[in-house]
Structures are given as C-alpha cells and as structure tokens.
CSV table of N, CA and C in Angstrom, one decimal:
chain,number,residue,atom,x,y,z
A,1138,UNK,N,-35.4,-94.8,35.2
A,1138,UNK,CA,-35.3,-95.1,36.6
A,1138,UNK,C,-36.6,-94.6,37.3
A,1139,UNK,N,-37.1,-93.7,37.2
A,1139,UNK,CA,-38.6,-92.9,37.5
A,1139,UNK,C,-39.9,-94.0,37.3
A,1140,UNK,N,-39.9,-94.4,36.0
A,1140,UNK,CA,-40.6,-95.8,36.0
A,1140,UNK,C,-40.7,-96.5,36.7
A,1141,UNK,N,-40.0,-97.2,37.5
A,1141,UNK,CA,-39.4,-98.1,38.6
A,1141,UNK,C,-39.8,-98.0,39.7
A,1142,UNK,N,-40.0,-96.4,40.1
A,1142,UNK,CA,-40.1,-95.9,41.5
A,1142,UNK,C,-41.7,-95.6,41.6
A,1143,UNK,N,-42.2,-95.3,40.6
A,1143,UNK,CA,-43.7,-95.1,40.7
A,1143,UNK,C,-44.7,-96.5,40.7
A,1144,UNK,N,-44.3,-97.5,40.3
A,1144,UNK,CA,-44.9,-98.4,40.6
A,1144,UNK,C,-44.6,-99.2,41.6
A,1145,UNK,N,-43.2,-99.3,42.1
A,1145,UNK,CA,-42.5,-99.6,43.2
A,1145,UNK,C,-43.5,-99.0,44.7
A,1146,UNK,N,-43.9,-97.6,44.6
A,1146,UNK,CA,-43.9,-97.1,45.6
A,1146,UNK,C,-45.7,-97.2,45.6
A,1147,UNK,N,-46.4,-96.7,44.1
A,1147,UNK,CA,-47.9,-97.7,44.6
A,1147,UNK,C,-47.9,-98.9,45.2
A,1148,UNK,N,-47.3,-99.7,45.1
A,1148,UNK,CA,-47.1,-100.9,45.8
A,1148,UNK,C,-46.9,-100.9,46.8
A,1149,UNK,N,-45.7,-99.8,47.6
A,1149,UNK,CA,-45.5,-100.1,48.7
A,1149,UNK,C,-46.8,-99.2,49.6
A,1150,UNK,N,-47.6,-98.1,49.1
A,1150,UNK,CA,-48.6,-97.4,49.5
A,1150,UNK,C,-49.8,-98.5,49.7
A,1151,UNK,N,-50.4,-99.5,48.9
A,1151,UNK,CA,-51.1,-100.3,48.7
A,1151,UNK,C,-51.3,-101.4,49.9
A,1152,UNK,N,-49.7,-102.1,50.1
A,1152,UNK,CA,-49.3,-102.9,50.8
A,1152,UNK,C,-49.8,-102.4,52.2
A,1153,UNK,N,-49.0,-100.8,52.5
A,1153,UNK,CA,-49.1,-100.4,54.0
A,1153,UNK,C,-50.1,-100.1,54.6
A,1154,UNK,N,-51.6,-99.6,53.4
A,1154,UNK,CA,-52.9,-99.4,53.8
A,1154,UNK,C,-53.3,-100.3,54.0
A,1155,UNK,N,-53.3,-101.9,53.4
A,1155,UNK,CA,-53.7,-102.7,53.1
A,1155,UNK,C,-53.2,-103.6,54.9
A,1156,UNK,N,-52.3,-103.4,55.8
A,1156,UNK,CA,-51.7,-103.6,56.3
A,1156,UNK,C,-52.4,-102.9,57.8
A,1157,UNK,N,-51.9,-101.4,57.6
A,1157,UNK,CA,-53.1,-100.8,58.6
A,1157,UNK,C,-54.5,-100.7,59.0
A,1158,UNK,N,-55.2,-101.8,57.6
A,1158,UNK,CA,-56.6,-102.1,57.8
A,1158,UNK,C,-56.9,-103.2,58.7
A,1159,UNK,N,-55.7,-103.9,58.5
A,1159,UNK,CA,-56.0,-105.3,59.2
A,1159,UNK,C,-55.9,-105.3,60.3
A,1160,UNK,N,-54.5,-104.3,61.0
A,1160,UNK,CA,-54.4,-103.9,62.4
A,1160,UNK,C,-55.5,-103.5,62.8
A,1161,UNK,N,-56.2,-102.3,62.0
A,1161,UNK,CA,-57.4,-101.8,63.0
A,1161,UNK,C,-58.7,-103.3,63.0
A,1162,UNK,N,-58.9,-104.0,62.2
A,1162,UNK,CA,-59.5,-105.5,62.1
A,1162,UNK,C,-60.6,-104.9,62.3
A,1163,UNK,N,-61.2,-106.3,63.6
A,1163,UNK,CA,-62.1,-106.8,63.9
A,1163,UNK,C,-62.8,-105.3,65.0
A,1164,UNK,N,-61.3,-104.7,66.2
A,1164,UNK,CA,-61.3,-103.9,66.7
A,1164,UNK,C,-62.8,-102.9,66.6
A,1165,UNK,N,-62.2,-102.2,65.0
A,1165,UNK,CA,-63.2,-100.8,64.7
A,1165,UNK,C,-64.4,-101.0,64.0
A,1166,UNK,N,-64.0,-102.5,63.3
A,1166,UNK,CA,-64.8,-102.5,62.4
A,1166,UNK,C,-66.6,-102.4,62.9
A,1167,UNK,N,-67.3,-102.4,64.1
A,1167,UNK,CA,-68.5,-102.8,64.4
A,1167,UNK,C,-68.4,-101.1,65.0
A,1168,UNK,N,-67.7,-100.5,65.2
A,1168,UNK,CA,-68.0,-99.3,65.7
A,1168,UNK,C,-68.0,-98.3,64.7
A,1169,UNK,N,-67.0,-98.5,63.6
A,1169,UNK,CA,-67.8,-97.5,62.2
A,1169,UNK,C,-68.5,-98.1,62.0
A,1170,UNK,N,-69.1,-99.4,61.7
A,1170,UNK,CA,-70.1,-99.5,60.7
A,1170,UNK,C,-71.7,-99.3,61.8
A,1171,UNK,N,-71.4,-99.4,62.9
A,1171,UNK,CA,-72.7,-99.2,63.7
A,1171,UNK,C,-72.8,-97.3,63.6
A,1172,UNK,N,-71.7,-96.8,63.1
A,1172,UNK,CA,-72.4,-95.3,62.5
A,1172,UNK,C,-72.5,-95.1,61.9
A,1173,UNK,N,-74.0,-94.9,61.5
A,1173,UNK,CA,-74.9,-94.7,59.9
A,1173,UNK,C,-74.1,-93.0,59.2
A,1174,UNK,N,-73.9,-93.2,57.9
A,1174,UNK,CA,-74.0,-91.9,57.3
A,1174,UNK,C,-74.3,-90.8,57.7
A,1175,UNK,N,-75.7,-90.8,57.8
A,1175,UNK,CA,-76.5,-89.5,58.3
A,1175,UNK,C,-76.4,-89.3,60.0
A,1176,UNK,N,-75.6,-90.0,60.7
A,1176,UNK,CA,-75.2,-89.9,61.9
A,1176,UNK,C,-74.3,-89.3,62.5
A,1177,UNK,N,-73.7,-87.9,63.1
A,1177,UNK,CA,-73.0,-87.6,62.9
A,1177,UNK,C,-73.0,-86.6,64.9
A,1178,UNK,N,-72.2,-87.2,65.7
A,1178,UNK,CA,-72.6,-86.9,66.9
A,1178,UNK,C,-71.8,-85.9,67.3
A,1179,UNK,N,-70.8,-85.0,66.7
A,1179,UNK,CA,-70.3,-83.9,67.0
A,1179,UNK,C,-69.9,-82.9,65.6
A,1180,UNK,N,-71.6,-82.5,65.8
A,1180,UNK,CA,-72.2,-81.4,64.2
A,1180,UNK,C,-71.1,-80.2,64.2
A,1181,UNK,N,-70.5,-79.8,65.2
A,1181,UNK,CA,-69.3,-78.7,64.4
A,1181,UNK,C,-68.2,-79.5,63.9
A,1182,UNK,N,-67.4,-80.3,64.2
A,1182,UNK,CA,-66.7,-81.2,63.6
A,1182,UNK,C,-66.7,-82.0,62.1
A,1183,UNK,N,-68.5,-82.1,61.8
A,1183,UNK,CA,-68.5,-82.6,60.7
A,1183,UNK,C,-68.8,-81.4,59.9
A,1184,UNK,N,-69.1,-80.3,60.5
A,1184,UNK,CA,-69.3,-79.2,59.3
A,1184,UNK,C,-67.7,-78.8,59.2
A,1185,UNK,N,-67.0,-78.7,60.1
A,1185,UNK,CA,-65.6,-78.3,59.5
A,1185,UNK,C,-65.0,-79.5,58.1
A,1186,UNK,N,-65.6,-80.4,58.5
A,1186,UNK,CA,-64.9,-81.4,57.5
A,1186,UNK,C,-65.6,-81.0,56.3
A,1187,UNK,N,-66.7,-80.6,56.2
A,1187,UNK,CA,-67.5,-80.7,55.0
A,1187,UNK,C,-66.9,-79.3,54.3
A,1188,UNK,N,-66.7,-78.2,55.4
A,1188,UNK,CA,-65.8,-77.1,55.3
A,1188,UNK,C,-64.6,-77.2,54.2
A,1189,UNK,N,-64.1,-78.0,54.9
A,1189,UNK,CA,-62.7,-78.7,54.4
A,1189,UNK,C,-62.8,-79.5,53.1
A,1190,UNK,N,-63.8,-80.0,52.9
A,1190,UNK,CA,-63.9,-80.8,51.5
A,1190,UNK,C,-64.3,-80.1,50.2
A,1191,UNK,N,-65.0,-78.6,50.9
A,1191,UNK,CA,-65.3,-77.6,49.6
A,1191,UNK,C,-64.2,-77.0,49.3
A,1192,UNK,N,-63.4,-76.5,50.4
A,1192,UNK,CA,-61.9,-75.7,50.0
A,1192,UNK,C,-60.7,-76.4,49.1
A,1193,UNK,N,-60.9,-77.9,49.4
A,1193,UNK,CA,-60.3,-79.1,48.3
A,1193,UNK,C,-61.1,-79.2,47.4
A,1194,UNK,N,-62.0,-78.9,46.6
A,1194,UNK,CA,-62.9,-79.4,45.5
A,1194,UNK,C,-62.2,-77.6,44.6
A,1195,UNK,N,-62.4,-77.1,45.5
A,1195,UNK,CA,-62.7,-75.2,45.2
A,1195,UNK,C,-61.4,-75.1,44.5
A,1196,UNK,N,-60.2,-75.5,44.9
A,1196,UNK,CA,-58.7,-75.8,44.3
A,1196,UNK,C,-58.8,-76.8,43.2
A,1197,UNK,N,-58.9,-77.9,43.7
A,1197,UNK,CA,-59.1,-78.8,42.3
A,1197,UNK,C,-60.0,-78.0,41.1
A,1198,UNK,N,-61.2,-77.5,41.3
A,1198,UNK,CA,-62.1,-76.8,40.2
A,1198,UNK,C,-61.2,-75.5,39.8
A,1199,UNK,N,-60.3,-74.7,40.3
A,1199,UNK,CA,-59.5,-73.6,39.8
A,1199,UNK,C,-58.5,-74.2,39.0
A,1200,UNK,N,-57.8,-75.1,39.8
A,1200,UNK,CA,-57.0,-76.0,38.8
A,1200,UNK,C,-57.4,-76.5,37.9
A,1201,UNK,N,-58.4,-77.1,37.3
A,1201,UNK,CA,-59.4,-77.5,36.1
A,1201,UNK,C,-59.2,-76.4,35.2
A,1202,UNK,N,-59.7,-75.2,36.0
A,1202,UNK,CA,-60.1,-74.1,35.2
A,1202,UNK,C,-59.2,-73.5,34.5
A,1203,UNK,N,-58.1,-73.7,35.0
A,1203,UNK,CA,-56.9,-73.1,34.1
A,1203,UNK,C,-56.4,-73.6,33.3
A,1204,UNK,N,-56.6,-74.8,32.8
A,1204,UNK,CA,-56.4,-76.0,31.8
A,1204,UNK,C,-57.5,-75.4,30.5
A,1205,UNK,N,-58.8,-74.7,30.9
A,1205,UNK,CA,-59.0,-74.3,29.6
A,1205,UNK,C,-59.0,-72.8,29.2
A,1206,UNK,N,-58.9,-72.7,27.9
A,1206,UNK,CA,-58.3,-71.8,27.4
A,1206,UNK,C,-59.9,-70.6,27.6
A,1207,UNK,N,-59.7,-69.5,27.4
A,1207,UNK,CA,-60.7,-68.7,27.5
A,1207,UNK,C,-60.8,-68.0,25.9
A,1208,UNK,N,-62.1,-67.6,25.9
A,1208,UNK,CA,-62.4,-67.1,25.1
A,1208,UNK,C,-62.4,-65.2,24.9
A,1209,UNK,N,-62.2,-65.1,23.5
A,1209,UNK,CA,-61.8,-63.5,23.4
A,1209,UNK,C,-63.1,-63.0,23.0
A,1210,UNK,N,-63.8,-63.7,22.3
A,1210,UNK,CA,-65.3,-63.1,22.3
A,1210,UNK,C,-66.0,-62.5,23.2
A,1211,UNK,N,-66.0,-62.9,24.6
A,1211,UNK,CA,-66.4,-62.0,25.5
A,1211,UNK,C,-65.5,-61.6,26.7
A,1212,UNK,N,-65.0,-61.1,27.1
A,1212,UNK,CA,-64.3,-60.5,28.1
A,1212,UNK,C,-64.8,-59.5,28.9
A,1213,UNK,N,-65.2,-60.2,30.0
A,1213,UNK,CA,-66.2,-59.2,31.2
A,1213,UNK,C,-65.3,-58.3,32.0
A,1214,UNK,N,-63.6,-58.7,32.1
A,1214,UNK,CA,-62.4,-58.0,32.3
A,1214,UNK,C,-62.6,-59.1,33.9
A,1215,UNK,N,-62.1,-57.5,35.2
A,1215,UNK,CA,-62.3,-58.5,36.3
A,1215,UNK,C,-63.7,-58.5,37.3
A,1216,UNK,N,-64.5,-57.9,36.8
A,1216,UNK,CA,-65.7,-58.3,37.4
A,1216,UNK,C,-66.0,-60.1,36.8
A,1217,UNK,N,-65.6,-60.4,35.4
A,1217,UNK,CA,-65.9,-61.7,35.0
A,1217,UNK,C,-65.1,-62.1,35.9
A,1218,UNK,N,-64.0,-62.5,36.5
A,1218,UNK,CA,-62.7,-63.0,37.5
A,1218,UNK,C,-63.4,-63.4,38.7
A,1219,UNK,N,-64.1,-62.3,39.2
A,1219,UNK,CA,-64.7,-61.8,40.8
A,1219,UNK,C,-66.5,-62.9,40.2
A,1220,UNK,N,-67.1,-62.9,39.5
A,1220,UNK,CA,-67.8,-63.5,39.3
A,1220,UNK,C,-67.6,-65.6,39.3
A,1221,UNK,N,-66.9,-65.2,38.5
A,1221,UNK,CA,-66.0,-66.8,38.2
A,1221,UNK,C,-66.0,-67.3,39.5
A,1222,UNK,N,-65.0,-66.8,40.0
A,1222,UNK,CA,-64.6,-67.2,41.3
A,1222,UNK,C,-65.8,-67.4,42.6
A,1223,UNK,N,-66.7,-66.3,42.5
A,1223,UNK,CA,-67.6,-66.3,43.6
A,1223,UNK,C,-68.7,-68.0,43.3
A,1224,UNK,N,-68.7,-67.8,41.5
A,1224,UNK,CA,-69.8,-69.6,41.3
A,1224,UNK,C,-69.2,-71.0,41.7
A,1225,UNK,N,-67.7,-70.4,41.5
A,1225,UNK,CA,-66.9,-71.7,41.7
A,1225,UNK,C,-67.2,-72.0,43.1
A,1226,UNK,N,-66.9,-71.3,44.2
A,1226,UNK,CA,-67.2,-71.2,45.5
A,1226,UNK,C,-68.1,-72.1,45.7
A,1227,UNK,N,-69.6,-71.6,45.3
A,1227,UNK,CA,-71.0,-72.5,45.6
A,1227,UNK,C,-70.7,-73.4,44.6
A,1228,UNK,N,-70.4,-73.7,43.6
A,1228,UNK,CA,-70.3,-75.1,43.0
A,1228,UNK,C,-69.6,-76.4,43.9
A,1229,UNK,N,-68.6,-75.8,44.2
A,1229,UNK,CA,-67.9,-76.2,45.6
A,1229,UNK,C,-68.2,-76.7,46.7
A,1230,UNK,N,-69.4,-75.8,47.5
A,1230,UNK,CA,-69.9,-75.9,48.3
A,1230,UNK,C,-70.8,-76.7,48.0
A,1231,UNK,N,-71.9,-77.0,47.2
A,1231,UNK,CA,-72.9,-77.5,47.0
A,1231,UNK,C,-72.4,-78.9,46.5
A,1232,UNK,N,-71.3,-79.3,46.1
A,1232,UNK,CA,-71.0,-80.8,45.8
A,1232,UNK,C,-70.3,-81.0,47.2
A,1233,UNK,N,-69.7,-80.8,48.5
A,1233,UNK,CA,-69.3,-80.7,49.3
A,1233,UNK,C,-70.3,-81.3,50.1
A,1234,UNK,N,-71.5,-80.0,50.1
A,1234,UNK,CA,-72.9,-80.7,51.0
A,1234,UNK,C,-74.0,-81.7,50.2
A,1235,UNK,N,-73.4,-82.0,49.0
A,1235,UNK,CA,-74.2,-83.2,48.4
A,1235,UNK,C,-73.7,-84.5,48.7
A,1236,UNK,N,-72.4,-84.4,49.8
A,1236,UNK,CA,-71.7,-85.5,49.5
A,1236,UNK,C,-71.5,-86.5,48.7
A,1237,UNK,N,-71.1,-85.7,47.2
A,1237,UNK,CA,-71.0,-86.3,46.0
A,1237,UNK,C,-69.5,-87.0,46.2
A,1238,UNK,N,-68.8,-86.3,46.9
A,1238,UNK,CA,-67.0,-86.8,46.8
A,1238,UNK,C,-66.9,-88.1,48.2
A,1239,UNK,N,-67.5,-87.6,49.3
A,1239,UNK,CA,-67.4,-88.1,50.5
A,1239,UNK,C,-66.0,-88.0,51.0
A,1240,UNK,N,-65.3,-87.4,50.9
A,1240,UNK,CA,-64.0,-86.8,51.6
A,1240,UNK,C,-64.8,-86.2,53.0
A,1241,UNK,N,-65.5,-85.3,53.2
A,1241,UNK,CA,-65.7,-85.0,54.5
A,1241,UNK,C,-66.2,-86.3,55.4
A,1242,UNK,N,-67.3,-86.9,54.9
A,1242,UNK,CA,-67.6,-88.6,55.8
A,1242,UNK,C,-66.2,-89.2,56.0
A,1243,UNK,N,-65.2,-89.7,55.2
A,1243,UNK,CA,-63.8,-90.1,55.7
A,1243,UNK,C,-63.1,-89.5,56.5
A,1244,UNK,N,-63.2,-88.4,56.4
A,1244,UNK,CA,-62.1,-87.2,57.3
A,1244,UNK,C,-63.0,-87.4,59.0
A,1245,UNK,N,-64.3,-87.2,58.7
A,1245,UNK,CA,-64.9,-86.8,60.1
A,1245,UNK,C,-64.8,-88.7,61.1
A,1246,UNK,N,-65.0,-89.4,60.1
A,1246,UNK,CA,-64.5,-90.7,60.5
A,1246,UNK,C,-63.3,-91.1,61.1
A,1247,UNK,N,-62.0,-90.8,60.7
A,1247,UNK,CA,-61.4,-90.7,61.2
A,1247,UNK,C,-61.0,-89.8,61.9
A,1248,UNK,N,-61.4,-88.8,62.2
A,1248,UNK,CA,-61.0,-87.5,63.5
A,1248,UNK,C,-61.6,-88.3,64.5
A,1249,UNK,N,-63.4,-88.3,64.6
A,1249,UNK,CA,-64.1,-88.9,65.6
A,1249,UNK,C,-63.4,-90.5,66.1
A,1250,UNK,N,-62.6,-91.3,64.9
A,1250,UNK,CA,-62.2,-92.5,65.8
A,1250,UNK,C,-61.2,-91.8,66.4
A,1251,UNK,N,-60.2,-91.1,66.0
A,1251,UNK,CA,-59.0,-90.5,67.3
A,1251,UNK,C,-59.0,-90.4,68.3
A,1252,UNK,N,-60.7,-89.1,68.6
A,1252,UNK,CA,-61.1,-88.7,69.4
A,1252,UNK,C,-61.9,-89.6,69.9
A,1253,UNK,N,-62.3,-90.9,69.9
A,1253,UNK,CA,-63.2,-91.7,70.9
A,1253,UNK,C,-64.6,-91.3,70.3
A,1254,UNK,N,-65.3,-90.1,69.5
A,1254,UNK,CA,-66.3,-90.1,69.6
A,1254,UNK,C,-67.4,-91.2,69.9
C-alpha cells in the first residue's frame, strides 16, 4: 500500500508546482529574470540565505558522515570530534558561498518576491 502513496503523492507534488508556476505566469516571470545572479539589492537578506544554505549543507555533510564507518588506526579521541566538526563548518560554508547548491539564490528569490524587493 506504501508503494501506491509515494508515487501517487510525487504526482500530486509535481502537478501542484507545476500549477503554481503557471499562476505566477507571465506576471513574475520578466521581474525575476530581469534580476541577474550577481544582483542582489538587499545584501543582509541574501547573506542570511546564504547563512541558511551552509547550516543545510553542514546537516546534510554530518548526516553523510555518519554513514561512514571510522577507522581504529587512528583515533585523535575528541579533539579529532572538535576538529571534524570545525572543517565540516568551512566546507559548508565555502560550498554555500560558491553557490555550488543555489539554495540560497532560490530562497532569497523568493523572500525578495514576497517582500516586493
């Protein structure tokens, strides 16, 4: 029965995006695309998003991490822990402000259309 409901319900996810694109139409479409990428007209807003897209990467990469197994050959105890965790951070951060994911461009896109920007 589980089978059923997962493809049932991509569908019905698919359909209703697919649906709320068309509402916003002709409307939005010349006012996102007349803002370039690198355009970005309320700079604390997009840094919180970009904020926001490292703290989602920073989870997803901890969650990764725990999928592999660790090794007994070296054990640095918990300074290796407090280490670990501080690289994951900037790894995080640094694919965040590479805009390798673009989760923050989508999020600040849609905040700024709410907000009229």
């Amino acid at each position: 029965m589980s089978e059923m409901i997962i493809p049932n319900s991509i569908g019905y996810t698919q359909t209703h995006t697919e649906r709320n694109m068309q509402r916003m139409g002709e409307q939005s479409a010349p006012r996102i695309a007349g803002k370039s990428e690198g355009t970005h007209t309320d700079k604390k807003l997009y840094d919180v998003c970009v904020e926001f897209e490292a703290i989602f990467i920073k989870q997803m990469l901890n969650t990764m991490r725990k999928t592999v197994e660790k090794s007994e050959l070296v054990n640095g105890g918990y300074a290796e822990e407090i280490f670990e965790d501080m690289l994951y951070d900037e790894y995080a951060q640094n694919m965040a402000e590479s805009k390798s994911f673009g989760l923050a461009d989508m999020i600040y896109r849609d905040l700024a259309y709410r907000r009229n920007i």
